[in-house]
Coordinates of C-alpha atoms and ligand atoms in Angstrom, one line a residue:
M215 CA 0.2 -0.1 0.0
R216 CA 1.3 3.5 -1.0
I217 CA 0.9 6.0 1.6
L218 CA 1.3 9.9 1.0
F219 CA 1.7 11.4 4.6
V220 CA 0.9 15.3 4.4
S221 CA 1.8 17.4 7.4
S222 CA 2.8 21.0 7.8
E223 CA 5.5 20.0 10.1
A224 CA 7.8 17.1 11.1
Y225 CA 10.4 16.5 13.6
P226 CA 13.6 17.1 13.3
L227 CA 13.0 19.1 10.2
I228 CA 10.8 21.7 11.8
K229 CA 8.5 21.6 15.1
T230 CA 6.3 23.6 17.0
G231 CA 4.5 20.8 18.8
G232 CA 3.2 17.2 19.0
L233 CA 2.0 17.2 15.3
G234 CA 5.7 17.5 14.3
D235 CA 6.5 14.5 16.8
V236 CA 3.9 12.2 15.3
A237 CA 4.8 13.3 11.4
G238 CA 8.4 12.4 12.3
S239 CA 7.8 9.3 14.1
L240 CA 4.5 7.5 12.8
P241 CA 5.8 7.2 9.4
H242 CA 8.6 5.2 10.3
A243 CA 6.2 2.7 12.1
L244 CA 4.2 2.7 8.9
L245 CA 7.5 1.7 6.8
D246 CA 8.0 -1.0 9.4
L247 CA 4.5 -2.8 8.3
Q248 CA 6.1 -2.6 4.9
L249 CA 4.0 0.2 3.7
D250 CA 5.4 2.4 0.8
V251 CA 5.5 6.0 2.6
R252 CA 6.4 9.3 1.3
L253 CA 6.1 12.2 4.0
I254 CA 5.6 15.6 2.2
I255 CA 6.1 19.0 4.0
P256 CA 6.4 22.4 3.0
A257 CA 10.2 23.3 2.3
Y258 CA 10.9 25.9 5.2
A259 CA 14.2 27.5 5.4
T260 CA 15.7 24.9 7.8
A261 CA 14.3 21.9 6.3
I262 CA 16.2 21.0 3.1
G263 CA 19.9 21.1 4.7
Q264 CA 18.8 18.6 7.2
L265 CA 17.9 15.7 4.5
D266 CA 20.4 13.4 3.1
E267 CA 20.7 12.5 -0.6
T268 CA 18.6 15.4 -1.5
K269 CA 17.6 15.7 -5.2
I270 CA 15.2 17.8 -7.1
L271 CA 12.4 15.3 -8.3
A272 CA 10.2 17.5 -10.0
Q273 CA 9.8 21.2 -11.3
F274 CA 6.6 22.5 -12.4
S275 CA 4.0 25.8 -12.5
E276 CA 1.2 25.9 -10.4
G277 CA -1.3 28.8 -10.6
G278 CA 1.8 30.9 -12.0
D279 CA 4.2 30.0 -9.4
T280 CA 7.0 27.8 -10.1
V281 CA 7.2 24.7 -7.6
T282 CA 10.4 22.5 -7.0
L283 CA 9.7 19.1 -5.4
H284 CA 12.8 18.0 -3.5
E285 CA 13.3 14.4 -2.4
G286 CA 15.7 13.4 0.4
R287 CA 15.9 11.1 3.5
L288 CA 15.9 11.9 7.2
P289 CA 19.5 11.1 8.3
G290 CA 19.7 7.3 9.3
S291 CA 16.3 6.4 8.2
Q292 CA 14.7 5.0 5.1
L293 CA 11.9 7.4 5.1
K294 CA 11.6 9.4 1.9
V295 CA 10.6 12.9 2.5
W296 CA 9.4 15.5 0.0
L297 CA 9.7 19.0 0.4
V298 CA 7.5 21.6 -1.4
D299 CA 9.2 24.7 -2.5
A300 CA 7.8 27.7 -4.2
P301 CA 9.7 30.9 -3.9
G302 CA 8.0 33.5 -1.1
Y303 CA 5.9 30.9 0.4
F304 CA 7.6 28.7 2.8
D305 CA 11.3 29.7 2.8
R306 CA 10.8 32.2 5.9
P307 CA 12.8 32.4 9.1
G308 CA 11.0 31.5 12.5
N309 CA 7.8 29.5 13.2
P310 CA 5.9 28.1 10.1
Y311 CA 2.6 29.6 11.2
L312 CA 3.5 32.8 13.0
D313 CA 5.5 36.0 12.2
S314 CA 8.0 37.5 14.6
N315 CA 5.3 39.2 16.5
G316 CA 3.5 35.8 17.2
Q317 CA 0.7 36.8 14.8
P318 CA -0.5 34.4 12.0
W319 CA 1.5 35.1 8.7
V320 CA -1.0 37.1 6.7
D321 CA -0.9 34.9 3.7
N322 CA -1.4 31.7 5.6
A323 CA -4.4 30.9 3.3
E324 CA -2.4 31.3 0.2
R325 CA 0.6 29.5 1.6
F326 CA -1.4 26.1 2.9
A327 CA -3.8 26.3 -0.1
L328 CA -1.0 26.2 -2.7
F329 CA 0.8 23.3 -0.4
S330 CA -2.6 21.6 -0.9
R331 CA -2.9 22.1 -4.3
I332 CA 0.5 20.8 -4.9
V333 CA -0.2 17.7 -2.8
T334 CA -3.4 16.9 -4.8
R335 CA -1.5 17.1 -8.1
L336 CA 1.1 14.8 -6.6
A337 CA -1.8 12.4 -5.5
L338 CA -3.4 12.2 -8.7
N339 CA 0.0 11.7 -10.2
Q340 CA 0.0 14.7 -12.4
A341 CA 3.3 15.9 -11.8
G342 CA 5.4 13.5 -14.2
L343 CA 6.3 11.2 -11.1
D344 CA 6.0 7.6 -11.7
W345 CA 4.6 7.2 -8.1
A346 CA 0.9 7.5 -6.9
P347 CA -0.6 6.9 -3.6
D348 CA -3.4 4.4 -2.5
V349 CA -4.1 6.8 0.4
V350 CA -3.5 10.2 1.2
H351 CA -3.4 10.8 4.9
C352 CA -3.7 14.5 5.8
N353 CA -3.2 16.0 9.3
D354 CA -4.7 19.4 10.6
W355 CA -6.2 22.2 9.2
Q356 CA -3.4 23.2 6.9
T357 CA -3.9 20.0 4.7
G358 CA -7.8 20.1 5.0
L359 CA -8.5 21.6 1.5
V360 CA -6.7 18.3 0.0
P361 CA -9.6 15.9 0.4
A362 CA -11.8 18.7 -0.9
L363 CA -9.7 19.1 -4.1
L364 CA -9.3 15.3 -4.4
A365 CA -13.2 14.9 -4.2
L366 CA -13.3 16.9 -7.4
S367 CA -11.6 14.1 -9.4
P368 CA -13.5 10.9 -10.0
Q369 CA -10.6 8.7 -9.9
R370 CA -8.6 9.5 -6.8
P371 CA -6.9 7.7 -3.9
A372 CA -8.4 7.4 -0.8
T373 CA -8.3 9.8 1.9
V374 CA -7.9 10.0 5.6
F375 CA -7.9 12.9 7.8
T376 CA -6.6 13.3 11.2
I377 CA -7.5 16.0 13.5
H378 CA -4.8 16.7 15.9
N379 CA -6.4 19.7 17.4
L380 CA -9.9 21.0 16.5
A381 CA -9.3 24.4 18.1
Y382 CA -7.3 25.3 15.3
Q383 CA -9.5 25.4 12.2
G384 CA -7.9 27.5 9.3
L385 CA -10.5 30.2 9.4
F386 CA -10.1 32.7 6.7
P387 CA -12.1 36.1 5.4
V388 CA -15.2 35.3 3.2
D389 CA -13.6 36.7 0.2
S390 CA -10.5 34.0 0.4
L391 CA -12.8 31.5 -1.4
Q392 CA -12.9 33.4 -4.7
K393 CA -9.2 34.7 -4.1
L394 CA -8.0 31.1 -3.6
G395 CA -10.2 30.0 -6.8
L396 CA -12.0 27.2 -5.0
P397 CA -15.5 26.3 -6.4
A398 CA -18.3 29.0 -5.5
S399 CA -20.4 25.9 -4.7
W400 CA -18.2 25.3 -1.6
W401 CA -19.7 28.5 0.0
S402 CA -22.5 26.6 2.2
H403 CA -22.7 25.5 5.7
H404 CA -22.8 21.9 4.4
V405 CA -19.1 22.4 2.5
L406 CA -16.6 25.0 3.7
E407 CA -18.5 27.8 5.2
F408 CA -18.4 28.2 9.0
H409 CA -20.5 31.1 10.4
G410 CA -19.3 33.4 7.6
Q411 CA -15.7 32.2 7.1
L412 CA -13.8 29.8 4.9
S413 CA -12.8 26.9 7.2
F414 CA -10.0 24.8 5.8
I415 CA -10.5 22.2 8.4
K416 CA -14.2 21.4 6.9
G417 CA -12.5 20.2 4.1
G418 CA -11.1 17.4 5.6
L419 CA -14.3 16.9 7.9
V420 CA -16.6 16.9 5.2
F421 CA -14.8 15.2 2.2
A422 CA -12.2 12.6 3.8
D423 CA -13.3 9.1 3.5
C424 CA -12.4 8.3 7.1
I425 CA -11.7 11.1 9.9
S426 CA -9.3 10.1 12.7
T427 CA -8.2 11.9 15.8
V428 CA -5.4 10.9 18.1
S429 CA -7.3 9.2 21.4
P430 CA -10.3 7.3 21.7
G431 CA -11.4 9.9 24.3
Y432 CA -11.0 13.0 22.3
A433 CA -13.0 11.0 19.6
R434 CA -16.0 10.8 21.7
E435 CA -15.5 14.5 23.1
I436 CA -15.5 16.2 20.1
Q437 CA -18.8 15.1 19.3
T438 CA -20.2 17.2 22.2
A439 CA -20.8 20.9 22.5
E440 CA -18.1 21.1 25.2
F441 CA -15.2 20.2 23.1
G442 CA -16.7 20.2 19.4
N443 CA -15.7 23.9 18.8
G444 CA -18.9 24.3 17.0
L445 CA -18.3 21.2 14.8
E446 CA -19.8 18.6 16.7
G447 CA -22.9 18.5 14.6
L448 CA -20.7 17.7 11.6
L449 CA -18.8 15.2 13.5
R450 CA -21.8 13.3 14.8
H451 CA -23.0 13.4 11.2
R452 CA -19.7 11.6 9.9
S453 CA -19.6 9.5 13.2
A454 CA -19.8 6.2 11.3
V455 CA -16.2 6.9 10.0
L456 CA -15.0 8.9 13.0
S457 CA -12.5 7.0 15.1
G458 CA -9.7 7.6 17.8
I459 CA -6.3 6.1 17.6
L460 CA -3.8 7.0 20.5
N461 CA -0.7 8.3 19.5
G462 CA 2.5 6.5 20.2
I463 CA 5.8 7.9 20.9
D464 CA 9.3 7.7 19.3
T465 CA 10.8 5.3 22.1
N466 CA 14.4 5.7 20.5
E467 CA 14.2 9.6 20.7
W468 CA 12.6 9.4 24.1
N469 CA 14.6 6.6 26.0
P470 CA 16.2 7.4 29.3
A471 CA 18.7 4.4 28.9
T472 CA 20.1 6.1 25.7
D473 CA 19.1 9.8 25.3
P474 CA 22.3 11.6 24.4
L475 CA 21.0 14.8 25.8
L476 CA 20.8 13.7 29.5
E477 CA 23.7 13.9 31.8
K478 CA 23.2 10.4 33.1
H479 CA 21.4 7.5 31.8
Y480 CA 18.9 5.1 33.7
D481 CA 16.0 2.7 33.4
A482 CA 13.2 1.0 35.3
N483 CA 15.4 -1.4 36.9
N484 CA 18.0 1.3 38.1
L485 CA 16.6 4.8 38.8
F486 CA 19.8 6.0 40.5
G487 CA 20.8 8.0 37.1
K488 CA 17.6 10.1 37.6
Q489 CA 18.5 11.5 41.0
F490 CA 21.9 12.9 39.1
N491 CA 19.8 14.2 36.4
K492 CA 17.7 16.2 39.0
Q493 CA 20.5 17.8 40.7
A494 CA 21.8 18.8 37.3
L495 CA 18.5 20.4 36.5
Q496 CA 18.3 22.3 39.5
T497 CA 22.0 23.5 39.1
A498 CA 21.3 24.6 35.9
L499 CA 18.2 26.3 36.6
G500 CA 19.5 28.2 39.7
L501 CA 17.2 26.1 42.2
P502 CA 18.6 25.1 45.3
Q503 CA 20.0 21.5 45.3
K504 CA 17.7 19.5 47.6
P505 CA 17.4 16.0 46.7
G506 CA 14.5 15.2 48.9
T507 CA 12.2 18.3 47.7
P508 CA 9.9 17.0 44.8
L509 CA 10.7 18.8 41.5
I510 CA 7.6 19.2 39.4
G511 CA 8.2 19.7 35.6
L512 CA 6.5 21.2 32.7
V513 CA 7.2 22.0 29.2
S514 CA 4.4 23.2 27.2
R515 CA 3.2 25.8 24.7
L516 CA 1.8 28.8 27.0
V517 CA -1.8 28.7 25.8
T518 CA -5.3 28.8 27.5
Q519 CA -5.7 24.7 26.3
K520 CA -2.8 23.8 28.4
G521 CA -4.3 25.3 31.8
I522 CA -1.3 27.7 32.4
D523 CA -3.5 30.2 33.7
I524 CA -4.7 27.5 36.3
I525 CA -1.4 26.9 37.4
L526 CA -0.7 30.6 37.7
D527 CA -3.9 30.9 39.7
A528 CA -2.4 28.0 42.1
I529 CA 1.2 29.6 42.6
S530 CA 0.5 31.6 45.5
D531 CA -0.7 28.1 47.2
L532 CA 2.2 26.0 45.4
V533 CA 5.0 28.2 46.7
K534 CA 3.9 27.5 50.6
L535 CA 4.3 23.6 49.8
P536 CA 7.5 21.7 50.0
L537 CA 8.1 21.4 46.2
Q538 CA 10.2 23.1 43.4
L539 CA 8.6 23.9 40.0
V540 CA 10.5 24.1 36.7
L541 CA 8.6 25.6 33.6
L542 CA 9.7 25.7 29.9
G543 CA 7.4 27.1 27.4
S544 CA 6.7 30.1 25.0
G545 CA 3.4 31.5 23.2
D546 CA 0.9 33.8 24.8
R547 CA 3.1 36.9 25.9
I548 CA 0.9 37.8 28.8
L549 CA 1.3 34.3 30.2
E550 CA 5.1 34.3 29.6
T551 CA 5.3 37.5 31.5
R552 CA 3.2 36.5 34.6
L553 CA 5.4 33.5 34.8
T554 CA 8.6 35.2 34.6
T555 CA 7.5 37.8 37.3
L556 CA 6.6 35.1 39.4
A557 CA 9.8 33.3 39.2
R558 CA 11.8 36.4 40.1
Q559 CA 9.6 36.8 43.2
H560 CA 10.0 33.0 44.4
P561 CA 13.6 32.2 43.1
N562 CA 14.2 29.2 45.3
K563 CA 10.8 27.5 44.2
L564 CA 10.2 28.3 40.8
A565 CA 12.4 28.3 37.6
V566 CA 10.7 29.5 34.1
S567 CA 12.6 29.4 30.8
I568 CA 10.8 31.1 28.2
G569 CA 11.8 29.8 24.6
Y570 CA 11.8 26.7 22.7
D571 CA 14.4 24.3 23.8
E572 CA 14.7 20.6 23.0
T573 CA 17.5 19.7 25.1
L574 CA 16.0 21.4 28.2
A575 CA 12.7 19.5 27.4
H576 CA 14.6 16.4 27.5
R577 CA 16.2 17.3 30.8
I578 CA 13.1 18.4 32.4
E579 CA 11.2 15.1 31.6
A580 CA 14.4 13.2 33.0
G581 CA 15.2 15.4 35.8
A582 CA 11.7 15.9 37.4
D583 CA 9.9 13.8 39.9
M584 CA 6.4 14.6 38.7
Y585 CA 5.1 16.3 35.5
L586 CA 2.2 18.8 35.4
M587 CA -0.5 19.0 32.5
P588 CA -3.5 20.5 33.7
S589 CA -5.1 20.6 30.2
R590 CA -8.5 22.0 29.6
F591 CA -8.8 19.6 26.6
E592 CA -6.1 17.3 25.2
P593 CA -6.4 15.5 21.8
C594 CA -3.7 13.2 22.8
G595 CA -0.8 14.8 24.7
L596 CA 2.7 13.4 24.3
N597 CA 4.6 15.1 27.2
Q598 CA 2.6 12.7 29.7
M599 CA 3.5 9.7 27.7
Y600 CA 7.3 11.1 27.7
S601 CA 6.8 11.6 31.5
L602 CA 5.9 8.3 31.8
R603 CA 8.9 6.8 30.1
Y604 CA 11.1 9.0 32.0
G605 CA 9.7 7.8 35.3
T606 CA 8.3 11.2 35.8
V607 CA 4.8 10.8 37.5
P608 CA 2.4 12.9 35.7
I609 CA -0.5 14.7 37.2
V610 CA -3.0 15.5 34.6
R611 CA -6.6 16.6 33.9
N612 CA -9.1 13.8 33.1
V613 CA -9.7 14.8 29.3
G614 CA -8.9 13.2 26.0
G615 CA -5.6 11.4 25.7
L616 CA -4.5 12.3 29.0
A617 CA -7.6 10.2 30.7
D618 CA -6.6 7.5 28.1
T619 CA -2.8 7.1 29.3
V620 CA -2.9 8.0 33.0
T621 CA -4.5 6.2 35.7
D622 CA -5.4 7.8 39.0
T623 CA -3.3 6.5 42.2
S624 CA -5.8 4.7 44.9
A625 CA -5.7 2.1 46.9
K626 CA -7.2 0.1 44.3
T627 CA -5.1 1.0 41.4
L628 CA -2.0 0.6 43.3
A629 CA -3.2 -2.9 44.7
N630 CA -4.1 -4.0 40.9
G631 CA -0.8 -2.6 39.4
T632 CA -2.3 0.1 36.9
A633 CA -1.6 3.6 39.0
N634 CA 0.9 5.4 37.2
G635 CA -0.2 9.1 38.0
F636 CA -2.6 11.6 39.4
V637 CA -5.7 12.7 37.8
V638 CA -7.6 16.0 38.5
N639 CA -11.2 16.1 37.6
T640 CA -12.2 19.8 37.3
D641 CA -10.3 22.8 35.8
N642 CA -9.8 25.0 38.8
S643 CA -6.8 25.8 40.7
L644 CA -8.1 24.4 44.2
A645 CA -8.7 20.9 42.5
L646 CA -5.3 21.1 41.2
V647 CA -3.5 22.0 44.3
K648 CA -5.5 19.3 46.2
T649 CA -4.2 16.6 43.6
I650 CA -0.6 18.0 44.0
K651 CA -1.1 17.5 47.6
R652 CA -2.2 13.9 47.4
A653 CA 0.9 13.3 45.1
L654 CA 3.4 15.0 47.5
R655 CA 1.8 12.5 50.1
R656 CA 2.5 9.4 48.2
Y657 CA 6.1 10.7 47.3
R658 CA 7.1 10.3 50.6
D659 CA 6.6 6.5 50.5
K660 CA 9.7 5.6 48.8
A661 CA 8.6 2.1 47.7
Q662 CA 5.3 3.3 46.5
W663 CA 6.6 6.1 44.5
Q664 CA 8.9 3.7 42.9
Q665 CA 6.0 1.4 42.1
L666 CA 4.4 4.4 40.3
Q667 CA 7.3 5.3 38.3
T668 CA 8.1 1.6 36.9
T669 CA 4.7 1.1 36.1
G670 CA 4.7 4.1 33.8
M671 CA 8.0 3.2 32.6
R672 CA 7.3 -0.3 31.6
Q673 CA 4.2 0.4 29.7
D674 CA 4.2 -0.1 25.7
L675 CA 4.0 3.8 24.5
S676 CA 5.4 2.7 21.3
W677 CA 3.8 3.1 17.8
G678 CA 3.3 -0.8 17.2
N679 CA -0.3 -1.2 18.0
S680 CA -1.5 2.3 16.7
A681 CA 0.6 2.1 13.4
Q682 CA -1.5 -1.3 12.9
E683 CA -4.8 0.5 13.8
Y684 CA -3.9 3.0 11.1
L685 CA -3.3 0.3 8.4
A686 CA -6.8 -1.0 9.1
L687 CA -8.0 2.7 8.7
Y688 CA -6.5 3.0 5.5
R689 CA -8.4 -0.2 4.4
R690 CA -11.7 1.1 5.3
A691 CA -10.9 4.6 3.7
Q692 CA -10.2 2.6 0.5
Q693 CA -13.3 0.5 0.8
A694 CA -15.4 3.6 1.5
N695 CA -13.7 5.3 -1.6
S696 CA -14.6 2.5 -3.8
R697 CA -18.1 2.5 -3.1
P698 CA -20.3 4.2 -5.6
V699 CA -21.1 8.0 -4.9
P700 CA -25.0 8.0 -4.6
G701 CA -26.8 10.1 -7.4
T702 CA -23.9 9.8 -9.7
G703 CA -25.7 7.0 -11.8
D704 CA -22.9 4.7 -10.8
E705 CA -24.8 2.9 -8.2
Ligands
ADP100 P1 0.9 20.3 21.6 O1 0.9 19.6 20.3 O2 -0.6 20.4 21.9 O3 1.7 21.2 21.9 P2 2.0 17.7 22.7 O4 2.1 17.2 24.3 O5 1.3 16.8 21.9 O6 1.2 19.1 22.8 O7 3.3 17.7 22.1 C1 4.2 18.9 22.4 C2 5.4 18.6 21.9 O8 6.2 20.1 21.9 C3 6.4 17.8 23.1 O9 7.3 17.2 22.3 C4 7.1 19.0 23.9 O10 8.3 18.6 24.4 C5 7.5 19.9 22.8 N1 7.5 21.3 23.3 C6 6.5 22.2 23.5 N2 7.1 23.4 24.0 C7 8.3 23.2 24.1 C8 9.5 24.2 24.3 N3 9.0 25.3 24.9 N4 10.6 23.6 24.2 C9 10.8 22.5 23.9 N5 9.8 21.5 23.6 C10 8.5 21.9 23.6
GLC101 C1 -2.0 18.4 19.0 C2 -2.8 18.3 20.3 C3 -2.0 17.3 21.3 C4 -1.5 15.9 20.3 C5 -0.8 16.7 19.1 C6 -0.2 15.3 18.3 O1 -1.2 19.5 19.2 O2 -2.7 19.5 21.1 O3 -2.8 16.7 22.4 O4 -0.7 15.2 21.3 O5 -1.5 17.5 18.4 O6 -1.2 14.4 17.9

């Protein structure tokens, strides 16, 4: 089976969040299942230089723009990567979606519409390549127009659209439809119109043969008004083809026994090295070295989704407790300022690092005792899984993928060996503080704490099972695509 895996980011070429991790690891797991996979992303400034064996695969004109398709391999990998280059569109410094003021690039609609048109052309084998996919796997709004554009062709590959985050929909002003040269008939709430705006994500939700999201829990939640972001009706309508497949993690990249970014390695049989990483982290961030004081970590985009404001509201209570907090993140400027101000007020308790830092992210996962993730919603979440693997006990909200991966600690779950973290049931700071206090009490019992750590460390978080589920999903999408379309006379 030939798969064209379409994403707007992929680690290590470019990453702003979990989508990058997934697009950089799931295609490898699909290769292991003997699928013929091509990963396609835009040719951002930093991407081309990172590939091995790079060559120009094709050059053509698309709507007046000259497009160059580069092919290469990720170093040390068999995965073929295609980079789409069009002058002026993607080759810019910084974040792939935001300008240097943190605002969306003004031409995002044009950029990702062009990317989608090129993907569509390649998917239909109309670029002179001797390769056509059986299934096109699109991810998030940036690729949402692909299933819609493909639906215009009677002979087309099957399409799968994966929702990584329904809160980001790719909404653009009404005149974008015409500017982008999209069919006028798409201006309807049955198609791409969403409350007077053009919605890219609806392209995927309306037209894909199958829709998936990144945990079974989130697949259920997004069909409700609380989590559906106004799209719950459409998702319920398509529930027969909507499913949830839990993300895996790259267990080579995130392995405390081999992680090259760590000061000392450790594993579930010997946790001694973890203590060393904790001390190194405290020193690096200027916190007092206190081996017995629990250190709580957090690495995150600083946005409302992640419940950062809930943590801020809890800080005055938290600093009274015997703990230290270390936070790494960037995003909302107001949240950034509030965090750095608090860190200055509580230098012995709270260390804050604003920015994006892959090395520090790994060191926090390894050096912290607990990991905080009180998200308001969480399609899957990868950091709680990295934490489990690093013996860093997660404290999470009972939503989406967090609820699917973390089992709250109680007498019962300790006895049956499933306890691996702590779960908060509401999104307020009082409940969060209460749960953190509960974790601190358990921390004092060394044997019990070690049980929590090793339960998480021994959990199978790899892509193995989920990749099999994607294979089954691709087959379902192919079946759906081969069915006659009602009303076309093909029935
Ligand atoms: P989301 O995709 O919603 O941001 P995930 O938990 O799925 O959340 O994935 C986030 C990924 O981005 C993780 O790999 C995390 O380590 C990484 N990350 C987020 N913020 C930073 C940061 N400031 N520095 C380094 N890595 C970060
Ligand atoms: C999104 C979600 C996150 C998920 C990631 C990868 O960014 O917010 O929960 O883990 O995508 O699927």
